[in-house]
Tab-separated table of C-alpha atoms and ligand atoms in Angstrom:
chain	number	residue	atom	x	y	z
A	1	UNK	CA	114.012	130.043	86.831
A	2	UNK	CA	114.647	126.629	86.206
A	3	UNK	CA	111.615	124.050	87.316
A	4	UNK	CA	113.563	122.682	89.915
A	5	UNK	CA	114.342	126.029	91.869
A	6	UNK	CA	110.538	127.009	91.364
A	7	UNK	CA	109.480	123.668	93.018
A	8	UNK	CA	112.146	124.267	95.755
A	9	UNK	CA	110.531	127.785	96.452
A	10	UNK	CA	107.111	126.378	96.451
A	11	UNK	CA	108.603	124.067	99.185
A	12	UNK	CA	109.999	126.885	101.040
A	13	UNK	CA	106.694	128.825	100.959
A	14	UNK	CA	104.866	125.973	102.398
A	15	UNK	CA	107.390	125.201	104.953
A	16	UNK	CA	106.960	128.580	106.457
A	17	UNK	CA	103.662	127.638	107.724
A	18	UNK	CA	104.881	124.855	109.964
A	19	UNK	CA	106.321	126.211	113.027
A	20	UNK	CA	109.247	124.418	114.912
A	21	UNK	CA	107.850	121.814	117.017
A	22	UNK	CA	110.696	119.796	118.535
A	23	UNK	CA	110.192	116.310	120.087
A	24	UNK	CA	106.917	114.308	119.981
A	25	UNK	CA	105.408	111.169	119.385
A	26	UNK	CA	103.872	109.429	116.561
A	27	UNK	CA	100.814	107.602	117.944
A	28	UNK	CA	97.690	105.427	117.484
A	29	UNK	CA	94.324	106.703	119.024
A	30	UNK	CA	93.631	103.098	120.267
A	31	UNK	CA	96.798	101.205	120.832
A	32	UNK	CA	97.908	101.984	123.383
A	33	UNK	CA	95.223	104.179	124.591
A	34	UNK	CA	96.069	107.702	123.743
A	35	UNK	CA	94.689	109.455	126.575
A	36	UNK	CA	96.265	107.072	129.118
A	37	UNK	CA	99.711	107.630	127.564
A	38	UNK	CA	99.374	111.457	127.332
A	39	UNK	CA	98.256	111.233	131.178
A	40	UNK	CA	101.261	109.187	132.016
A	41	UNK	CA	103.532	111.469	130.146
A	42	UNK	CA	102.382	114.441	131.972
A	43	UNK	CA	102.619	112.952	135.239
A	44	UNK	CA	106.265	112.330	134.456
A	45	UNK	CA	106.528	115.926	133.371
A	46	UNK	CA	107.265	114.995	129.783
A	47	UNK	CA	104.447	116.253	127.800
A	48	UNK	CA	105.115	115.911	124.051
A	49	UNK	CA	105.659	118.878	121.904
A	50	UNK	CA	103.172	117.469	119.203
A	51	UNK	CA	101.498	114.259	118.473
A	52	UNK	CA	101.401	112.633	114.960
A	53	UNK	CA	98.287	110.744	114.698
A	54	UNK	CA	97.658	107.803	112.724
A	55	UNK	CA	94.421	107.468	110.591
A	56	UNK	CA	91.436	106.257	112.784
A	57	UNK	CA	87.636	107.224	112.441
A	58	UNK	CA	86.675	110.669	112.071
A	59	UNK	CA	84.936	110.591	115.337
A	60	UNK	CA	87.972	109.420	117.417
A	61	UNK	CA	90.260	112.012	115.889
A	62	UNK	CA	87.629	114.798	116.512
A	63	UNK	CA	87.683	113.718	120.035
A	64	UNK	CA	91.487	113.835	120.261
A	65	UNK	CA	91.555	117.273	119.016
A	66	UNK	CA	88.842	118.589	121.489
A	67	UNK	CA	90.592	116.502	124.312
A	68	UNK	CA	94.004	117.944	123.688
A	69	UNK	CA	93.631	121.616	122.708
A	70	UNK	CA	97.206	122.432	123.698
A	71	UNK	CA	99.022	119.962	121.649
A	72	UNK	CA	99.785	120.654	117.979
A	73	UNK	CA	98.558	117.629	115.994
A	74	UNK	CA	99.736	116.186	112.731
A	75	UNK	CA	98.487	113.414	110.469
A	76	UNK	CA	99.915	109.949	109.491
A	77	UNK	CA	97.747	108.830	106.685
A	78	UNK	CA	97.087	105.480	105.073
A	79	UNK	CA	95.560	104.042	102.282
A	80	UNK	CA	96.494	106.482	99.492
A	81	UNK	CA	98.469	104.193	97.403
A	82	UNK	CA	100.744	107.127	95.744
A	83	UNK	CA	103.418	104.605	94.364
A	84	UNK	CA	100.687	103.233	91.980
A	85	UNK	CA	100.580	104.323	88.445
A	86	UNK	CA	96.829	103.446	87.740
A	87	UNK	CA	95.508	105.056	91.201
A	88	UNK	CA	94.222	107.985	89.727
A	89	UNK	CA	92.266	106.329	87.420
A	90	UNK	CA	89.936	105.083	90.233
A	91	UNK	CA	87.217	106.754	92.088
A	92	UNK	CA	88.024	105.103	95.142
A	93	UNK	CA	91.466	107.122	95.359
A	94	UNK	CA	89.634	110.570	95.113
A	95	UNK	CA	87.215	109.281	97.704
A	96	UNK	CA	89.989	108.348	100.015
A	97	UNK	CA	91.880	111.409	99.628
A	98	UNK	CA	88.471	113.400	100.245
A	99	UNK	CA	88.315	111.462	103.508
A	100	UNK	CA	91.940	112.229	104.492
A	101	UNK	CA	91.269	115.853	103.816
A	102	UNK	CA	88.259	115.479	106.254
A	103	UNK	CA	90.327	114.167	108.799
A	104	UNK	CA	93.267	116.525	108.244
A	105	UNK	CA	90.901	119.409	108.773
A	106	UNK	CA	89.168	117.910	111.767
A	107	UNK	CA	92.317	117.929	113.703
A	108	UNK	CA	93.926	120.937	112.088
A	109	UNK	CA	96.844	118.970	111.016
A	110	UNK	CA	100.199	120.681	110.010
A	111	UNK	CA	100.869	118.053	107.362
A	112	UNK	CA	99.879	114.664	105.756
A	113	UNK	CA	102.580	112.115	106.390
A	114	UNK	CA	102.344	109.108	103.922
A	115	UNK	CA	104.641	106.325	103.474
A	116	UNK	CA	105.888	105.831	99.948
A	117	UNK	CA	105.004	102.357	99.848
A	118	UNK	CA	101.603	100.473	99.090
A	119	UNK	CA	99.595	97.551	100.046
A	120	UNK	CA	97.813	97.050	96.685
A	121	UNK	CA	99.258	96.864	93.186
A	122	UNK	CA	97.772	95.799	89.831
A	123	UNK	CA	94.933	93.946	91.786
A	124	UNK	CA	96.965	92.028	94.320
A	125	UNK	CA	96.700	92.830	97.921
A	126	UNK	CA	99.177	92.598	100.908
A	127	UNK	CA	98.846	93.357	104.596
A	128	UNK	CA	101.847	95.440	105.266
A	129	UNK	CA	103.758	97.910	103.234
A	130	UNK	CA	105.440	96.945	100.035
A	131	UNK	CA	108.279	99.475	98.945
A	132	UNK	CA	107.863	101.028	95.529
A	133	UNK	CA	110.194	99.855	92.713
A	134	UNK	CA	113.287	102.042	92.812
A	135	UNK	CA	113.314	103.241	88.916
A	136	UNK	CA	113.191	106.702	87.320
A	137	UNK	CA	109.634	106.158	85.964
A	138	UNK	CA	108.420	105.036	89.354
A	139	UNK	CA	109.716	108.275	90.854
A	140	UNK	CA	107.875	110.542	88.145
A	141	UNK	CA	104.745	108.625	89.010
A	142	UNK	CA	105.104	109.183	92.697
A	143	UNK	CA	105.579	113.064	92.352
A	144	UNK	CA	102.773	113.353	89.850
A	145	UNK	CA	100.472	111.535	92.462
A	146	UNK	CA	101.946	113.629	95.326
A	147	UNK	CA	100.912	116.789	93.138
A	148	UNK	CA	97.288	115.523	92.812
A	149	UNK	CA	96.913	115.084	96.543
A	150	UNK	CA	98.738	118.417	97.286
A	151	UNK	CA	96.500	120.240	95.022
A	152	UNK	CA	93.277	118.542	96.681
A	153	UNK	CA	94.636	119.615	99.934
A	154	UNK	CA	95.197	123.194	98.877
A	155	UNK	CA	91.632	123.547	97.407
A	156	UNK	CA	89.724	121.861	100.265
A	157	UNK	CA	92.212	121.526	103.339
A	158	UNK	CA	92.597	124.782	105.157
A	159	UNK	CA	93.685	125.353	108.960
A	160	UNK	CA	92.340	128.249	110.938
A	161	UNK	CA	95.503	130.090	109.958
A	162	UNK	CA	94.651	129.859	106.489
A	163	UNK	CA	97.365	127.401	105.465
A	164	UNK	CA	96.901	124.055	103.877
A	165	UNK	CA	98.752	120.812	105.134
A	166	UNK	CA	102.100	120.031	103.475
A	167	UNK	CA	102.412	116.330	101.818
A	168	UNK	CA	105.348	114.800	103.543
A	169	UNK	CA	106.460	111.522	101.825
A	170	UNK	CA	108.272	108.878	104.332
A	171	UNK	CA	110.856	106.711	102.990
A	172	UNK	CA	109.481	103.145	103.689
A	173	UNK	CA	111.344	100.401	105.355
A	174	UNK	CA	112.590	97.240	103.624
A	175	UNK	CA	111.384	93.927	104.532
A	176	UNK	CA	114.400	91.643	103.356
A	177	UNK	CA	114.508	92.930	99.721
A	178	UNK	CA	114.618	95.980	97.647
A	179	UNK	CA	114.019	96.213	93.709
A	180	UNK	CA	114.860	98.556	91.198
A	181	UNK	CA	117.406	100.179	89.159
A	182	UNK	CA	118.467	103.364	90.950
A	183	UNK	CA	119.717	103.777	94.586
A	184	UNK	CA	117.079	104.715	97.302
A	185	UNK	CA	118.341	108.144	97.989
A	186	UNK	CA	118.636	108.998	94.223
A	187	UNK	CA	114.855	107.879	93.844
A	188	UNK	CA	113.878	110.376	96.530
A	189	UNK	CA	116.030	113.218	94.957
A	190	UNK	CA	114.163	112.672	91.745
A	191	UNK	CA	110.832	113.022	93.492
A	192	UNK	CA	111.786	116.175	95.224
A	193	UNK	CA	112.883	117.646	91.990
A	194	UNK	CA	109.445	117.136	90.450
A	195	UNK	CA	107.071	117.712	93.473
A	196	UNK	CA	107.204	120.546	96.340
A	197	UNK	CA	106.733	117.946	99.188
A	198	UNK	CA	108.679	117.367	102.313
A	199	UNK	CA	110.131	114.296	103.571
A	200	UNK	CA	110.051	112.163	106.673
A	201	UNK	CA	113.356	110.195	107.514
A	202	UNK	CA	112.735	107.391	109.606
A	203	UNK	CA	115.882	106.107	111.116
A	204	UNK	CA	114.832	102.656	111.421
A	205	UNK	CA	113.946	102.535	107.753
A	206	UNK	CA	117.288	103.808	106.916
A	207	UNK	CA	118.979	100.829	109.043
A	208	UNK	CA	116.777	98.364	107.050
A	209	UNK	CA	118.135	99.873	103.575
A	210	UNK	CA	121.607	99.241	105.180
A	211	UNK	CA	120.776	95.889	105.858
A	212	UNK	CA	118.830	94.835	102.996
A	213	UNK	CA	120.439	96.542	99.861
A	214	UNK	CA	123.673	94.616	100.478
A	215	UNK	CA	125.519	97.724	101.821
A	216	UNK	CA	126.160	96.153	105.170
A	217	UNK	CA	128.614	93.618	103.281
A	218	UNK	CA	130.511	96.656	101.883
A	219	UNK	CA	130.442	99.490	104.398
A	220	UNK	CA	130.172	100.220	108.099
A	221	UNK	CA	126.846	101.508	109.226
A	222	UNK	CA	128.296	105.264	110.084
A	223	UNK	CA	130.064	105.440	106.360
A	224	UNK	CA	126.803	104.132	104.756
A	225	UNK	CA	124.742	106.746	106.542
A	226	UNK	CA	127.335	109.337	105.279
A	227	UNK	CA	127.225	108.200	101.710
A	228	UNK	CA	123.394	108.170	101.997
A	229	UNK	CA	122.714	111.542	103.299
A	230	UNK	CA	125.262	112.871	100.659
A	231	UNK	CA	122.801	111.846	97.915
A	232	UNK	CA	119.296	111.867	99.791
A	233	UNK	CA	117.625	115.290	99.563
A	234	UNK	CA	118.174	116.005	103.291
A	235	UNK	CA	117.412	119.572	102.760
A	236	UNK	CA	113.532	118.519	102.342
A	237	UNK	CA	113.348	116.616	105.693
A	238	UNK	CA	110.836	118.126	107.917
A	239	UNK	CA	110.219	115.367	110.216
A	240	UNK	CA	112.407	112.486	111.520
A	241	UNK	CA	111.002	109.210	112.954
A	242	UNK	CA	112.629	106.825	115.131
A	243	UNK	CA	111.188	103.363	116.127
A	244	UNK	CA	111.621	99.878	117.230
A	245	UNK	CA	113.082	97.243	115.147
A	246	UNK	CA	112.774	93.420	115.705
A	247	UNK	CA	112.997	90.086	114.081
A	248	UNK	CA	109.590	88.834	112.668
A	249	UNK	CA	107.841	86.379	114.661
A	250	UNK	CA	107.861	84.036	111.493
A	251	UNK	CA	111.483	83.820	111.447
A	252	UNK	CA	113.138	84.262	114.809
A	253	UNK	CA	116.316	85.289	115.982
A	254	UNK	CA	118.528	82.598	114.489
A	255	UNK	CA	121.311	84.307	112.587
A	256	UNK	CA	125.001	83.668	112.096
A	257	UNK	CA	127.212	85.225	114.787
A	258	UNK	CA	129.032	87.251	111.963
A	259	UNK	CA	125.669	88.649	110.473
A	260	UNK	CA	123.777	91.647	111.430
A	261	UNK	CA	120.243	90.570	112.779
A	262	UNK	CA	117.555	90.300	110.265
A	263	UNK	CA	115.479	93.003	111.917
A	264	UNK	CA	112.426	94.687	110.350
A	265	UNK	CA	110.366	97.707	111.229
A	266	UNK	CA	108.583	96.842	114.538
A	267	UNK	CA	106.989	99.572	116.422
A	268	UNK	CA	106.163	97.749	119.583
A	269	UNK	CA	109.668	96.809	120.190
A	270	UNK	CA	112.423	98.764	121.992
A	271	UNK	CA	114.297	101.215	119.955
A	272	UNK	CA	117.919	99.615	119.609
A	273	UNK	CA	120.797	101.884	120.685
A	274	UNK	CA	122.556	101.932	117.452
A	275	UNK	CA	119.546	103.778	115.871
A	276	UNK	CA	120.209	106.831	118.548
A	277	UNK	CA	123.742	106.844	117.003
A	278	UNK	CA	122.585	107.201	113.488
A	279	UNK	CA	120.085	109.841	114.779
A	280	UNK	CA	123.131	111.921	116.266
A	281	UNK	CA	124.690	111.469	112.814
A	282	UNK	CA	121.786	112.796	110.789
A	283	UNK	CA	120.990	115.864	113.338
A	284	UNK	CA	124.662	117.100	112.765
A	285	UNK	CA	124.531	116.877	109.154
A	286	UNK	CA	124.727	120.525	107.639
A	287	UNK	CA	121.977	119.966	104.866
A	288	UNK	CA	119.332	119.144	107.440
A	289	UNK	CA	117.979	122.922	107.367
A	290	UNK	CA	114.175	122.187	107.246
A	291	UNK	CA	113.660	119.983	110.228
A	292	UNK	CA	110.590	120.987	112.403
A	293	UNK	CA	109.907	117.817	114.364
A	294	UNK	CA	111.392	114.489	115.827
A	295	UNK	CA	108.979	111.781	116.553
A	296	UNK	CA	109.342	108.377	118.571
A	297	UNK	CA	107.007	106.094	116.778
A	298	UNK	CA	105.201	104.340	119.284
A	299	UNK	CA	102.054	102.859	118.321
A	300	UNK	CA	101.509	99.228	119.679
A	301	UNK	CA	104.131	99.721	122.357
A	302	UNK	CA	103.423	99.276	126.169
A	303	UNK	CA	102.893	102.808	127.903
A	304	UNK	CA	105.547	102.055	130.377
A	305	UNK	CA	108.197	101.461	127.879
A	306	UNK	CA	107.176	104.514	125.791
A	307	UNK	CA	107.377	106.922	128.662
A	308	UNK	CA	110.809	105.450	129.535
A	309	UNK	CA	112.167	105.756	126.164
A	310	UNK	CA	110.709	109.288	125.343
A	311	UNK	CA	111.942	110.805	128.893
A	312	UNK	CA	115.502	109.646	127.773
A	313	UNK	CA	115.298	110.695	124.199
A	314	UNK	CA	114.201	114.242	125.365
A	315	UNK	CA	116.947	114.274	127.979
A	316	UNK	CA	119.630	113.281	125.324
A	317	UNK	CA	118.381	115.047	122.020
A	318	UNK	CA	116.314	117.926	122.771
A	319	UNK	CA	119.256	120.334	122.767
A	320	UNK	CA	120.659	119.092	119.742
A	321	UNK	CA	117.239	119.074	117.888
A	322	UNK	CA	116.933	122.652	119.142
A	323	UNK	CA	120.352	123.512	117.760
A	324	UNK	CA	119.443	121.986	114.284
A	325	UNK	CA	116.041	123.557	113.992
A	326	UNK	CA	117.572	126.965	115.112
A	327	UNK	CA	120.342	126.394	112.153
A	328	UNK	CA	117.769	125.661	109.676
A	329	UNK	CA	115.719	129.109	110.716
A	330	UNK	CA	118.776	130.968	110.033
A	331	UNK	CA	119.081	129.617	106.570
A	332	UNK	CA	115.485	130.226	105.835
A	333	UNK	CA	115.649	133.644	106.884
A	334	UNK	CA	118.648	134.452	104.441
A	335	UNK	CA	116.509	132.895	101.542
A	336	UNK	CA	114.542	135.221	99.209
A	337	UNK	CA	111.130	133.927	97.939
A	338	UNK	CA	110.426	135.156	94.597
A	339	UNK	CA	107.299	133.439	93.759
A	340	UNK	CA	103.978	132.672	95.418
A	341	UNK	CA	102.502	130.341	92.540
A	342	UNK	CA	102.080	126.556	93.160
A	343	UNK	CA	104.241	124.283	91.006
A	344	UNK	CA	102.607	122.585	88.155
A	345	UNK	CA	103.959	119.331	86.816
A	346	UNK	CA	104.272	117.689	83.377
A	347	UNK	CA	101.761	114.723	83.141
A	348	UNK	CA	103.277	111.380	82.822
A	349	UNK	CA	102.413	109.590	79.638
A	350	UNK	CA	99.571	107.033	79.614
A	351	UNK	CA	101.933	104.385	77.953
A	352	UNK	CA	104.357	104.884	80.746
A	353	UNK	CA	101.948	104.566	83.219
A	354	UNK	CA	100.630	101.429	81.446
A	355	UNK	CA	104.185	100.142	81.278
A	356	UNK	CA	104.780	100.447	85.469
A	357	UNK	CA	101.627	99.057	85.756
A	358	UNK	CA	102.805	95.885	84.136
A	359	UNK	CA	105.953	96.163	86.081
A	360	UNK	CA	104.023	96.215	89.412
A	361	UNK	CA	101.849	93.265	88.379
A	362	UNK	CA	105.087	91.314	87.779
A	363	UNK	CA	106.299	92.694	91.039
A	364	UNK	CA	103.345	91.273	93.048
A	365	UNK	CA	103.772	87.963	91.223
A	366	UNK	CA	107.545	87.949	92.048
A	367	UNK	CA	107.271	88.771	95.828
A	368	UNK	CA	104.280	86.441	96.229
A	369	UNK	CA	106.445	83.434	94.866
A	370	UNK	CA	104.214	83.170	91.790
A	371	UNK	CA	106.864	84.053	89.207
A	372	UNK	CA	110.488	84.021	88.513
A	373	UNK	CA	112.668	87.221	89.046
A	374	UNK	CA	113.049	88.679	85.503
A	375	UNK	CA	113.841	92.506	84.086
A	376	UNK	CA	116.522	94.795	85.034
A	377	UNK	CA	114.800	96.019	88.532
A	378	UNK	CA	115.361	92.378	89.654
A	379	UNK	CA	119.047	91.855	88.837
A	380	UNK	CA	120.440	92.726	91.980
A	381	UNK	CA	117.838	90.952	94.022
A	382	UNK	CA	118.223	87.758	91.859
A	383	UNK	CA	121.958	87.760	92.486
A	384	UNK	CA	121.251	87.578	96.318
A	385	UNK	CA	118.086	85.865	96.618
A	386	UNK	CA	118.186	84.871	100.428
A	387	UNK	CA	115.907	88.018	101.312
A	388	UNK	CA	113.270	87.544	98.685
A	389	UNK	CA	113.167	83.769	99.475
A	390	UNK	CA	112.609	84.732	103.082
A	391	UNK	CA	109.720	87.172	102.241
A	392	UNK	CA	108.131	84.671	99.899
A	393	UNK	CA	108.570	81.513	102.139
A	394	UNK	CA	107.659	83.077	105.545
A	395	UNK	CA	106.535	86.456	105.549
A	396	UNK	CA	103.996	86.276	103.119
A	397	UNK	CA	102.258	83.061	104.180
A	398	UNK	CA	102.068	84.530	107.869
A	399	UNK	CA	100.540	87.941	106.408
A	400	UNK	CA	97.752	86.001	104.787
A	401	UNK	CA	97.288	83.513	107.415
A	402	UNK	CA	98.033	85.198	110.676
A	403	UNK	CA	98.410	88.847	110.504
A	404	UNK	CA	95.657	91.354	110.794
A	405	UNK	CA	93.334	88.380	111.868
A	406	UNK	CA	94.350	84.725	112.421
A	407	UNK	CA	92.474	82.647	110.169
A	408	UNK	CA	92.163	79.618	112.479
A	409	UNK	CA	90.737	82.133	115.297
A	410	UNK	CA	88.653	83.888	112.815
A	411	UNK	CA	86.793	80.765	111.316
A	412	UNK	CA	87.517	78.134	113.870
A	413	UNK	CA	84.556	75.643	112.746
A	414	UNK	CA	85.315	75.855	109.061
A	415	UNK	CA	89.171	75.619	109.658
A	416	UNK	CA	88.491	72.274	111.651
A	417	UNK	CA	86.439	71.224	108.680
A	418	UNK	CA	89.099	72.039	106.127
A	419	UNK	CA	91.588	70.048	108.105
A	420	UNK	CA	89.646	66.886	108.245
A	421	UNK	CA	89.245	66.931	104.429
A	422	UNK	CA	93.024	67.302	104.400
A	423	UNK	CA	92.967	70.721	102.929
A	424	UNK	CA	95.844	72.788	104.103
A	425	UNK	CA	95.462	76.547	104.916
A	426	UNK	CA	98.782	77.159	102.895
A	427	UNK	CA	96.625	76.346	99.908
A	428	UNK	CA	94.606	79.629	100.909
A	429	UNK	CA	97.932	81.780	100.235
A	430	UNK	CA	98.239	80.231	96.641
A	431	UNK	CA	94.525	80.974	96.030
A	432	UNK	CA	95.051	84.600	97.254
A	433	UNK	CA	97.705	85.287	94.672
A	434	UNK	CA	96.399	83.279	92.039
A	435	UNK	CA	94.809	86.175	89.971
A	436	UNK	CA	94.303	89.808	90.251
A	437	UNK	CA	91.182	91.466	91.169
A	438	UNK	CA	89.462	94.589	90.326
A	439	UNK	CA	89.106	96.889	93.461
A	440	UNK	CA	85.684	97.782	94.496
A	441	UNK	CA	86.196	99.053	98.050
A	442	UNK	CA	88.813	101.076	99.881
A	443	UNK	CA	91.445	99.095	101.236
A	444	UNK	CA	90.614	97.032	104.285
A	445	UNK	CA	92.782	94.109	104.817
A	446	UNK	CA	90.489	92.384	107.589
A	447	UNK	CA	87.277	92.555	105.372
A	448	UNK	CA	89.134	91.403	102.241
A	449	UNK	CA	90.530	88.301	104.165
A	450	UNK	CA	86.895	87.617	105.261
A	451	UNK	CA	85.681	87.879	101.590
A	452	UNK	CA	88.554	85.783	100.013
A	453	UNK	CA	88.336	83.088	102.705
A	454	UNK	CA	84.475	82.398	101.650
A	455	UNK	CA	85.468	82.329	98.129
A	456	UNK	CA	88.008	79.988	98.956
A	457	UNK	CA	85.801	77.669	100.778
A	458	UNK	CA	83.222	77.874	98.044
A	459	UNK	CA	85.741	76.407	95.949
A	460	UNK	CA	87.471	74.048	97.772
A	461	UNK	CA	85.011	72.492	100.421
A	462	UNK	CA	81.615	73.835	98.944
A	463	UNK	CA	79.439	72.111	101.844
A	464	UNK	CA	81.365	74.123	104.362
A	465	UNK	CA	80.154	77.222	102.913
A	466	UNK	CA	77.279	77.910	105.289
A	467	UNK	CA	79.512	77.462	108.108
A	468	UNK	CA	81.991	79.893	106.913
A	469	UNK	CA	79.216	82.337	105.843
A	470	UNK	CA	77.978	82.216	109.255
A	471	UNK	CA	81.385	82.594	110.909
A	472	UNK	CA	82.165	85.697	108.558
A	473	UNK	CA	78.709	87.425	109.191
A	474	UNK	CA	79.535	87.360	113.204
A	475	UNK	CA	83.260	88.741	112.179
A	476	UNK	CA	81.738	91.689	109.898
A	477	UNK	CA	79.211	92.517	112.333
A	478	UNK	CA	81.552	92.817	115.144
A	479	UNK	CA	83.960	94.553	113.009
A	480	UNK	CA	81.144	97.251	111.933
A	481	UNK	CA	80.318	97.865	115.553
A	482	UNK	CA	83.682	98.515	116.372
A	483	UNK	CA	84.362	100.850	113.299
A	484	UNK	CA	82.022	104.119	112.701
A	485	UNK	CA	80.871	104.290	109.002
A	486	UNK	CA	82.744	106.979	107.814
A	487	UNK	CA	80.974	109.378	105.294
A	488	UNK	CA	83.201	109.335	102.148
A	489	UNK	CA	82.039	113.143	101.510
A	490	UNK	CA	84.600	115.983	101.221
A	491	UNK	CA	84.123	118.991	103.513
A	492	UNK	CA	82.760	122.072	101.648
A	493	UNK	CA	85.467	124.212	100.348
A	494	UNK	CA	86.230	127.240	102.331
A	495	UNK	CA	85.522	130.558	100.769
A	496	UNK	CA	87.109	133.550	101.761
B	1	FE2	FE1	107.999	105.927	110.315
């Protein structure tokens, strides 16, 4: 049997362990309060068929499992940077996968969904997801990293029904730009030919691909979606996400009347009606044969808006989703599975990983504005540089200075002292990206921000160091109290 058939069979075998779920929500435990949200939905008679829960503390996730015994749960992971060629060289990666498996087991999750994106590359850190380089080699590396995670889940992750969670790879959003040498849907087709993973198709992310790859200048949205779905491995899509889009606060609404808005992924914002039209188009596609679930992704959104949007979406889409899932079930039943062996993949050569690591170092330098756009993967981006310019000029400084902790609020006295000396905080952005740093901890943007700011103050205004240290200590203590310390120990392998 050719390898790709073998991999497809492996996927099919794993898919059989996931029942059709229908419509649900992708949520955060804390924001908004999950129990308040579920109560409100129950009062309105629209309890979700399942919940996909974002990574939280293990204690919080255990509480969710116990408090909602009648709702199937799935897991939205974070912090496994599977796009990165050097991730498997770090013990932190195995520690992070171990923690993920512990959490999957605690909630008896059906799958591990993870964005095909990163917040750290080649020693540079970002606050929000950066999409992969869309190249052939990059796709091979993603597939190899997925296989490693899937194998760890196979060994250590077991539900009561004996099945291991399935790795689902989510196509990430674009934030004003994209870089690479192959089209986005082709990239995902290469991955699914090499790894037995499922996929999450996020309708809002798909819109950003239309908006920021130049497709919106050539095609209508409907035509673009049709072409995209013709190439994307839709037969691997297990879950669909739909969420809000909005203009970023650092940029605002000002666009020319003829232009599409410069929306980016924004879970707190209302879901634009245009995305529901795209959802209809996707659900009607004949290749969508593995669908199990559709979630409104609603973390950080006001509860009233969630309930209203969800009730309306159930009314409008439930029958269509049931139809789509039934069509898939018929196709599955007609399929004979020949093998029950797990797939293995050729390892990616060390020299190729090193090459890609160099490409990602350049990627980080380019998008943070330190280096000019050179290399074939930047050819199209450089030809239309408005998007990348926005990212470098507005988005990145906002991320370092304001997002995930506003520096002026975190270090009020130190920032006043710096201002008196004429030291602008924008110099901190340059400092942040000046050189790569070896990673010594699992990713935590808030703690990293504190650490880097203390280094910056030590270098630029050493007499403010004591004050900065005191302010940093208060922040760290409050943060530690808010988060339990999660034991990075894997759960014992189940036997028998
Ligand atoms: Fe999503």
